[in-house]
Coordinates of C-alpha atoms in Angstrom, one line a residue:
X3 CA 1.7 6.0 41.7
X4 CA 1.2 9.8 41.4
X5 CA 5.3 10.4 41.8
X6 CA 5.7 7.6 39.0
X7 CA 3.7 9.6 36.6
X8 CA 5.0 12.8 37.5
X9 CA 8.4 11.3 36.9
X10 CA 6.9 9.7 33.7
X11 CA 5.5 13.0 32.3
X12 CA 8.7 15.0 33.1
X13 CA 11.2 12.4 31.5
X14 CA 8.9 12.1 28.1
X15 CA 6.9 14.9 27.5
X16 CA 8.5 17.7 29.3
X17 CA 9.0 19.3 25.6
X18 CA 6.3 21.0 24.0
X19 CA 7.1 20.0 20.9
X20 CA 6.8 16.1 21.9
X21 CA 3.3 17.1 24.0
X22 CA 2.4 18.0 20.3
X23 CA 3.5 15.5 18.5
X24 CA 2.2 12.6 20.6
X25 CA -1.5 14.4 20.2
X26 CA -1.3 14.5 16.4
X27 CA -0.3 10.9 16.8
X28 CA -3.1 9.8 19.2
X29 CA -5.4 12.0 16.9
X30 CA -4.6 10.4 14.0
X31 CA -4.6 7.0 14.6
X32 CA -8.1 7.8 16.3
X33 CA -9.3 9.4 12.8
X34 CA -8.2 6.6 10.5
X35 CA -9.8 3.9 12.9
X36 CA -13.1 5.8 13.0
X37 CA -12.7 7.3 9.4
X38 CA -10.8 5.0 7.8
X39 CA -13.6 3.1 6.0
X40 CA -15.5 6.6 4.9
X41 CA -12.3 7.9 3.4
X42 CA -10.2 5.2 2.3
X43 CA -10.7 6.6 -1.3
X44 CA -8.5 9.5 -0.1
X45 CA -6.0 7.5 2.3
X46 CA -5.6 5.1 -1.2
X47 CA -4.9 7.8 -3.3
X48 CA -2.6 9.5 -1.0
X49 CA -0.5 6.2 -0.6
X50 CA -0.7 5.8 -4.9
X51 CA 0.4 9.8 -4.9
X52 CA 3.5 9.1 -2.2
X53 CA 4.6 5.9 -4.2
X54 CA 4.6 8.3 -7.5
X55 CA 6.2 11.0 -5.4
X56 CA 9.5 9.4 -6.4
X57 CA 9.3 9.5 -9.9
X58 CA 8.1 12.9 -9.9
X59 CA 11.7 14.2 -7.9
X60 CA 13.3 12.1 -10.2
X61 CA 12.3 13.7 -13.1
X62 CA 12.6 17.3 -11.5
X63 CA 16.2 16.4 -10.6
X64 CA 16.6 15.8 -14.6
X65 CA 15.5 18.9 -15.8
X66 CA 11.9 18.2 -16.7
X67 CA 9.6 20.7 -15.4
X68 CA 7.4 20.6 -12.5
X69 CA 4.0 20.3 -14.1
X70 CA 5.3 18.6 -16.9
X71 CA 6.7 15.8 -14.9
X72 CA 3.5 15.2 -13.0
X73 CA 1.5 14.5 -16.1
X74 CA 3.8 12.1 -17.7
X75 CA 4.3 10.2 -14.2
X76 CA 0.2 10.1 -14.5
X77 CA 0.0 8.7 -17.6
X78 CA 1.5 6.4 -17.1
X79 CA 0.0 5.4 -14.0
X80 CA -3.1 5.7 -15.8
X81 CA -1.7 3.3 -18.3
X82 CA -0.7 0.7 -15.5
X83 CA -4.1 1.3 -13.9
X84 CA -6.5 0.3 -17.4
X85 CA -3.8 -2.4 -17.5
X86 CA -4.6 -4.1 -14.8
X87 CA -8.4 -3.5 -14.4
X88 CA -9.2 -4.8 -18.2
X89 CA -6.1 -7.0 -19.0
X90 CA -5.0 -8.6 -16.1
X91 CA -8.0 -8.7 -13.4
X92 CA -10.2 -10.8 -16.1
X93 CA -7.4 -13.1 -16.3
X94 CA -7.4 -13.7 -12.8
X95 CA -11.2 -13.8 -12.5
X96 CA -11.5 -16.1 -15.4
X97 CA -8.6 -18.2 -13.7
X98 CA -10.2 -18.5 -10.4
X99 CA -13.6 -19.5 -11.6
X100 CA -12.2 -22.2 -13.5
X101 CA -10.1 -23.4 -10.6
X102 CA -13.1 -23.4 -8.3
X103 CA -14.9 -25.4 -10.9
X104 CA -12.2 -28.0 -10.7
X105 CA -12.4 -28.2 -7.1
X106 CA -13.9 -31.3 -7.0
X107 CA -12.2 -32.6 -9.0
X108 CA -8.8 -32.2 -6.8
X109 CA -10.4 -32.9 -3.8
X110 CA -11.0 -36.5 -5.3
X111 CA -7.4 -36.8 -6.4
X112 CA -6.2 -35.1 -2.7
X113 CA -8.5 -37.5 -1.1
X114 CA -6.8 -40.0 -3.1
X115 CA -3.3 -39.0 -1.9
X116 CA -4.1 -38.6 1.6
X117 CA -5.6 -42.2 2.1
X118 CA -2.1 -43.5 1.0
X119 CA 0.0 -41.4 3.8
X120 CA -1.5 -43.7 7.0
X121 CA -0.6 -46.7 5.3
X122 CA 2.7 -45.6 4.2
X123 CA 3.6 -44.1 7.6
X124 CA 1.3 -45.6 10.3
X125 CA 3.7 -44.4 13.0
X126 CA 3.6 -40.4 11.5
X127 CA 0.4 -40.1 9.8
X128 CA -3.0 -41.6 11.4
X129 CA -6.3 -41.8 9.3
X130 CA -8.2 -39.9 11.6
X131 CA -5.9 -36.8 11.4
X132 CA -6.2 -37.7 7.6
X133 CA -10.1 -37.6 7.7
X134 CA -10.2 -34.8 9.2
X135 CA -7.7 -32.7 6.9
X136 CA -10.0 -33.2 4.0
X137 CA -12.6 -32.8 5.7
X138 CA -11.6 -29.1 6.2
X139 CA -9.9 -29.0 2.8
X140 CA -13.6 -29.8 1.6
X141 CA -15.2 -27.3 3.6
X142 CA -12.6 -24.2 2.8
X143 CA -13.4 -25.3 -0.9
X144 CA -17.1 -25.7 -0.8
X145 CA -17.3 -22.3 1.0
X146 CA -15.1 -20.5 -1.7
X147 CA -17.3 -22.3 -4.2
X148 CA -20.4 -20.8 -3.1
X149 CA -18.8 -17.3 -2.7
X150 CA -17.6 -17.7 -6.3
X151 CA -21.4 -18.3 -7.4
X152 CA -23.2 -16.0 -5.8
X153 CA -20.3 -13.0 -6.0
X154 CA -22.7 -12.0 -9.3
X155 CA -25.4 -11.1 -7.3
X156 CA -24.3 -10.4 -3.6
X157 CA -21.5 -7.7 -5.2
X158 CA -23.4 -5.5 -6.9
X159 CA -22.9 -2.9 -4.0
X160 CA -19.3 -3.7 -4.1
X161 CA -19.2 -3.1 -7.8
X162 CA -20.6 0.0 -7.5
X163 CA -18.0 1.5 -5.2
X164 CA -15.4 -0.2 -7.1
X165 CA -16.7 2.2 -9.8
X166 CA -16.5 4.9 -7.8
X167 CA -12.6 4.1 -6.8
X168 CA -12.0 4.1 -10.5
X169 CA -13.2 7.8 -10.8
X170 CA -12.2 9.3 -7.7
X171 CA -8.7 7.6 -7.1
X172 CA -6.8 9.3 -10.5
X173 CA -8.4 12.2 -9.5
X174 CA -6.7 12.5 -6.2
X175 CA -3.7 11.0 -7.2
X176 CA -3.6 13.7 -10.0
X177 CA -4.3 16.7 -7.4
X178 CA -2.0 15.3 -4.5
X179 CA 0.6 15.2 -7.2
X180 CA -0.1 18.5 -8.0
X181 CA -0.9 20.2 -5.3
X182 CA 1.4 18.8 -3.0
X183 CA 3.4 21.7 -1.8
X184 CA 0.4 23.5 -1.1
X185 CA -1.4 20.9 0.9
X186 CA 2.3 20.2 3.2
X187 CA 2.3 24.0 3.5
X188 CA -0.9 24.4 4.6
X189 CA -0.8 21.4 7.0
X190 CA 2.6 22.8 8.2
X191 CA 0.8 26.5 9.3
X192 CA -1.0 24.3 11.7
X193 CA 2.5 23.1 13.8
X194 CA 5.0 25.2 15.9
X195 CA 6.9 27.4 14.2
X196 CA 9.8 26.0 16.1
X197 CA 9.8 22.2 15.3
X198 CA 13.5 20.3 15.1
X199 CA 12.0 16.7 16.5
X200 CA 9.1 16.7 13.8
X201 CA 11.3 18.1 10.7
X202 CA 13.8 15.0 11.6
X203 CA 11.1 12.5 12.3
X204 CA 9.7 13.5 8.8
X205 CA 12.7 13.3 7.3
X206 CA 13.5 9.8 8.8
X207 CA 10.0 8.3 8.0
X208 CA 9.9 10.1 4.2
X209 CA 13.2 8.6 3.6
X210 CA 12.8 4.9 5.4
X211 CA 9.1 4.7 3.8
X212 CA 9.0 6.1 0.6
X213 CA 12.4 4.0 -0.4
X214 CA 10.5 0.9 1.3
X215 CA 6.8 1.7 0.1
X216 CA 8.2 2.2 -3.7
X217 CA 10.5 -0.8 -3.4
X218 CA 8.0 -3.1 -2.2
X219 CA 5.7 -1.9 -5.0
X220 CA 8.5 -2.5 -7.6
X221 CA 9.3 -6.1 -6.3
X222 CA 5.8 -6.8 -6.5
X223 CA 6.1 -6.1 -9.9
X224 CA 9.2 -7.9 -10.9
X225 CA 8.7 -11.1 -8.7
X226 CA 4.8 -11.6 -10.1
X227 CA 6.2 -11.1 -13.8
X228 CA 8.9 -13.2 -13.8
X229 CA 6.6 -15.9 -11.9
X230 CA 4.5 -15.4 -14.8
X231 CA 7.0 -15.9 -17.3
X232 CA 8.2 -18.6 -16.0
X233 CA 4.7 -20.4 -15.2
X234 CA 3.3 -20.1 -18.8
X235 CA 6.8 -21.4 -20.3
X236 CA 6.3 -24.4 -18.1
X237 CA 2.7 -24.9 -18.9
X238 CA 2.0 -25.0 -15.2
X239 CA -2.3 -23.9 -15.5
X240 CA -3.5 -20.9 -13.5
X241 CA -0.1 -18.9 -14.1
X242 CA -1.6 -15.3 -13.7
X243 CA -3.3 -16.3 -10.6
X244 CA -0.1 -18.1 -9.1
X245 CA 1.6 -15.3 -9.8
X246 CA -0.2 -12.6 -8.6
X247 CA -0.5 -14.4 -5.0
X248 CA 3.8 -15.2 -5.7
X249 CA 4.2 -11.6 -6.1
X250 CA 1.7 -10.2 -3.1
X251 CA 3.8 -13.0 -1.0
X252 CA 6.9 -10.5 -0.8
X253 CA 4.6 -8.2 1.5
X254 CA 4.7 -10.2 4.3
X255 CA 8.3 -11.2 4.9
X256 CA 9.4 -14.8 5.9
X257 CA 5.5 -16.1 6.0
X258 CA 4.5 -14.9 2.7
X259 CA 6.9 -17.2 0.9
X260 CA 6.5 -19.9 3.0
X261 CA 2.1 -19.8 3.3
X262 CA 2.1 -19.2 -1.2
X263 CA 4.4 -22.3 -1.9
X264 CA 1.3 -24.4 -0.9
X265 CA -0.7 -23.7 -3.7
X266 CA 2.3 -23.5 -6.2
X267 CA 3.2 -27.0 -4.7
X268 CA -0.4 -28.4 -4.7
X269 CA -1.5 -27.3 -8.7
X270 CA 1.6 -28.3 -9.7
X271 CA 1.2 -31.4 -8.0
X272 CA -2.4 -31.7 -9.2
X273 CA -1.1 -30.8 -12.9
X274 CA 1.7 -33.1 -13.4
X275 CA 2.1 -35.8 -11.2
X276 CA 4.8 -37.2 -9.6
X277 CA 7.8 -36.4 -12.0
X278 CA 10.2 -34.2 -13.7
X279 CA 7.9 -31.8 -14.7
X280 CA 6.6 -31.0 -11.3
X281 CA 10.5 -30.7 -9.9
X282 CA 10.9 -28.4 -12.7
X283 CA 8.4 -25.9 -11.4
X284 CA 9.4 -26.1 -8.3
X285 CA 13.4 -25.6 -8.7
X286 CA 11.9 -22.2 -11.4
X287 CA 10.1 -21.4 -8.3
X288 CA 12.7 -21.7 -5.5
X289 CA 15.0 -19.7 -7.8
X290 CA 12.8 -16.7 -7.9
X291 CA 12.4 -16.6 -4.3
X292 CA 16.2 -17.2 -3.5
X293 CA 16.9 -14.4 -6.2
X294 CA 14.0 -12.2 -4.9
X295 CA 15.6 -12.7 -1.1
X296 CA 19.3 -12.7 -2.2
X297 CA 19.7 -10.2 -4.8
X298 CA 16.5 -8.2 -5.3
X299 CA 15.7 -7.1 -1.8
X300 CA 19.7 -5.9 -1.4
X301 CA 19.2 -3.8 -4.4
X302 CA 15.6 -2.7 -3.6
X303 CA 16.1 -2.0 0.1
X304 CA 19.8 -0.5 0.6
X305 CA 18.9 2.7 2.0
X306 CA 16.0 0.8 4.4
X307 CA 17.0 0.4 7.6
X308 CA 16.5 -3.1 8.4
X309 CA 14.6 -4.3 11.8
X310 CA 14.9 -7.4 13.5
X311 CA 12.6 -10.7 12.1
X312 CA 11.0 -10.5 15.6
X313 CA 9.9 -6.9 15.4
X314 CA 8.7 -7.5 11.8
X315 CA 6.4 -10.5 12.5
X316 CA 5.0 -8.4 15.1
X317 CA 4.1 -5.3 13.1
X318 CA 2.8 -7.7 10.7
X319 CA 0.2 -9.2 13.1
X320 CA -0.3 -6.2 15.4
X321 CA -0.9 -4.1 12.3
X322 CA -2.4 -6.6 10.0
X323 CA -4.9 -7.3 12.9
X324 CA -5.7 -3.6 13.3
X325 CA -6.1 -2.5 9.1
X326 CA -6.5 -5.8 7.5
X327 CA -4.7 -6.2 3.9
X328 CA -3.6 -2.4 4.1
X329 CA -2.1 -3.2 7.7
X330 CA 0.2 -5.9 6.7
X331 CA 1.0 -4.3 3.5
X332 CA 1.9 -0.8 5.9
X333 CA 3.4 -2.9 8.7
X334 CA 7.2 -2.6 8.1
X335 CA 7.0 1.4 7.3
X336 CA 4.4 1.6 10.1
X337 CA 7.2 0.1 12.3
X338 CA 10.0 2.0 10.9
X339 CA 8.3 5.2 11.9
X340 CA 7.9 4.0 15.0
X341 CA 11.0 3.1 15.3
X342 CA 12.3 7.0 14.2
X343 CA 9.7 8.5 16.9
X344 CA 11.2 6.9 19.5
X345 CA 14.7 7.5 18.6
X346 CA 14.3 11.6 18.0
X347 CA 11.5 11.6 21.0
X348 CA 13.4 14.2 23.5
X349 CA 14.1 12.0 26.5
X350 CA 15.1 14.2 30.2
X351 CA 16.5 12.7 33.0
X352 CA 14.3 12.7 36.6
X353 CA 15.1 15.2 38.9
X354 CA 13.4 13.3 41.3
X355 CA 15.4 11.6 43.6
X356 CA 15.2 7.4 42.8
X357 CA 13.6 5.6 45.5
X358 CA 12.3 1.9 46.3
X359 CA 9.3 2.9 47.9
X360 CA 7.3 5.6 49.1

């Protein structure tokens, strides 16, 4: 056992450099766990601040000066940011407190539907399993229901460090924007003079999860607004809250799509019957998401190395299981820079002598 991790220890970290870099991973990962919660004001505003990054080089690349570039890229983040907290999250509110009020409502007409299937297909569909679907329908509904209700009073907390987001978050975006060749410098006094793995691994990560972190935030953008669109030409109800959960389905690839055609499928069901309409909205809806994976994604994501479907469902649960909403969001660039650690991660063959046993 001791040879196998002498061998071990000499093959991977027999650089100094990788001993390092391992520690400030393992360090890391330990801080956010721990301190993730305390300081996810900072952690958000550094992830708004890389996302803007882009913009920012753009504009430098241009012509437009340094300082001058970071003020209009705030502004107008600023402007999307008022945007969506008091035009668009109302909407949503207002949206899903009606739908919860309906509830009832479509549970009738779902119970409706459901007591049909076991005499239509005895041999596929029994009542039992049918009983006990809306059973749990009923519960899932009941329980959102009551959370809607008493969200007044049991959120007040919530509300208040939402508040607090709202004032600290442009202020660190602003500074990290501003400040951001200072606070690299400094962090880089802290790492060997001398560091050729780290300096390509940074360079592999910026380049794989900045084009992947901005792209995803740009298809969320255009996938929910042309959802939107589309949704209010049709007259299908609860359009803005459809399409916010159409356009946070790109995150998670291959499940998203599949989990937020359910309740697409089930209001427009619940809106229009059986009938042309209702095949309408559903044909408008599997044309944005064969656009969105055909065309939009190519464009988006050219300069993203692509990982296999396998190694993507498994940073999205490994990750989303660890960080929650952030982790699946994170999961693909999270992987990707895995991915470029352990291809620059010096590797030296065993001088040791292979044997079978000792």
């Amino acid at each position: 056992m001791v040879r196998i991790l002498r061998g071990l220890a000499h093959k991977y970290f027999s650089d100094e450099e990788a001993v390092i870099l391992f520690l400030l991973l393992v360090t890391g990962t330990v801080f956010i766990i721990w301190f993730g919660a305390m300081l996810a004001p900072a952690i958000a505003s550094l992830i708004v601040a890389f996302i803007l990054q882009g913009l920012v080089s753009k504009l430098n690349r241009m012509g437009v000066p340094e300082l001058i570039a970071v003020i209009g890229v705030f502004v107008v983040f600023l402007g999307v940011l008022v945007g969506f907290i008091f035009g668009l999250l109302p909407l949503i509110w207002t949206q899903l407190s009606t739908l919860a009020g309906e509830a009832p409502r479509i549970i009738r007409e779902l119970q409706s539907y459901l007591e049909v299937l076991p005499q239509q297909y005895p041999h596929l569909v029994s009542a039992e399993s049918m009983n006990t679907m809306y059973q749990q329908i009923s519960a899932e509904v009941g329980h959102l229901t009551q959370w809607l209700v008493s969200f007044s009073l049991s959120s007040i907390p919530d509300l208040v460090a939402l508040l607090i987001y709202m004032v600290l978050v442009p202020i660190l975006v602003f500074f990290f924007l501003k400040d951001r060749r200072v606070l690299v410098n400094s962090f880089a006094r802290l790492l060997p003079p001398q560091r050729p793995m780290m300096v390509r691994i940074w360079h592999e990560v910026n380049l794989q999860c900045a084009n992947y972190v901005r792209g995803k935030a740009v298809e969320i953008l255009i996938v929910g607004g042309v959802t939107y669109v589309a949704f209010k030409f049709l007259g299908v109800p609860y359009a803005a809250l459809l399409s916010l959960l159409v356009g946070l389905s790109v995150v998670i690839p291959y499940i998203g799509a599949a989990v937020v055609t359910i309740p697409v499928a089930v209001i427009g069901l619940f809106a229009f019957g059986w009938g042309s309409h209702f095949i309408w909205v559903m044909v408008i809806y599997g044309i944005i998401q064969a656009l969105d994976g055909n065309v939009l994604v190519p464009i988006l994501f050219s300069e993203v190395n692509n990982l296999h479907p396998v190694a993507i469902i498994v940073a999205v649960l490994f990750f989303g299981g660890i960080w929650g909403l952030w982790g699946v969001f994170f999961a693909i660039p999270l992987a990707t820079m895995l991915k470029a650690v352990f291809a620059a991660w010096p590797v030296k063959e065993s001088s040791l002598p292979p044997t079978i046993a000792e």
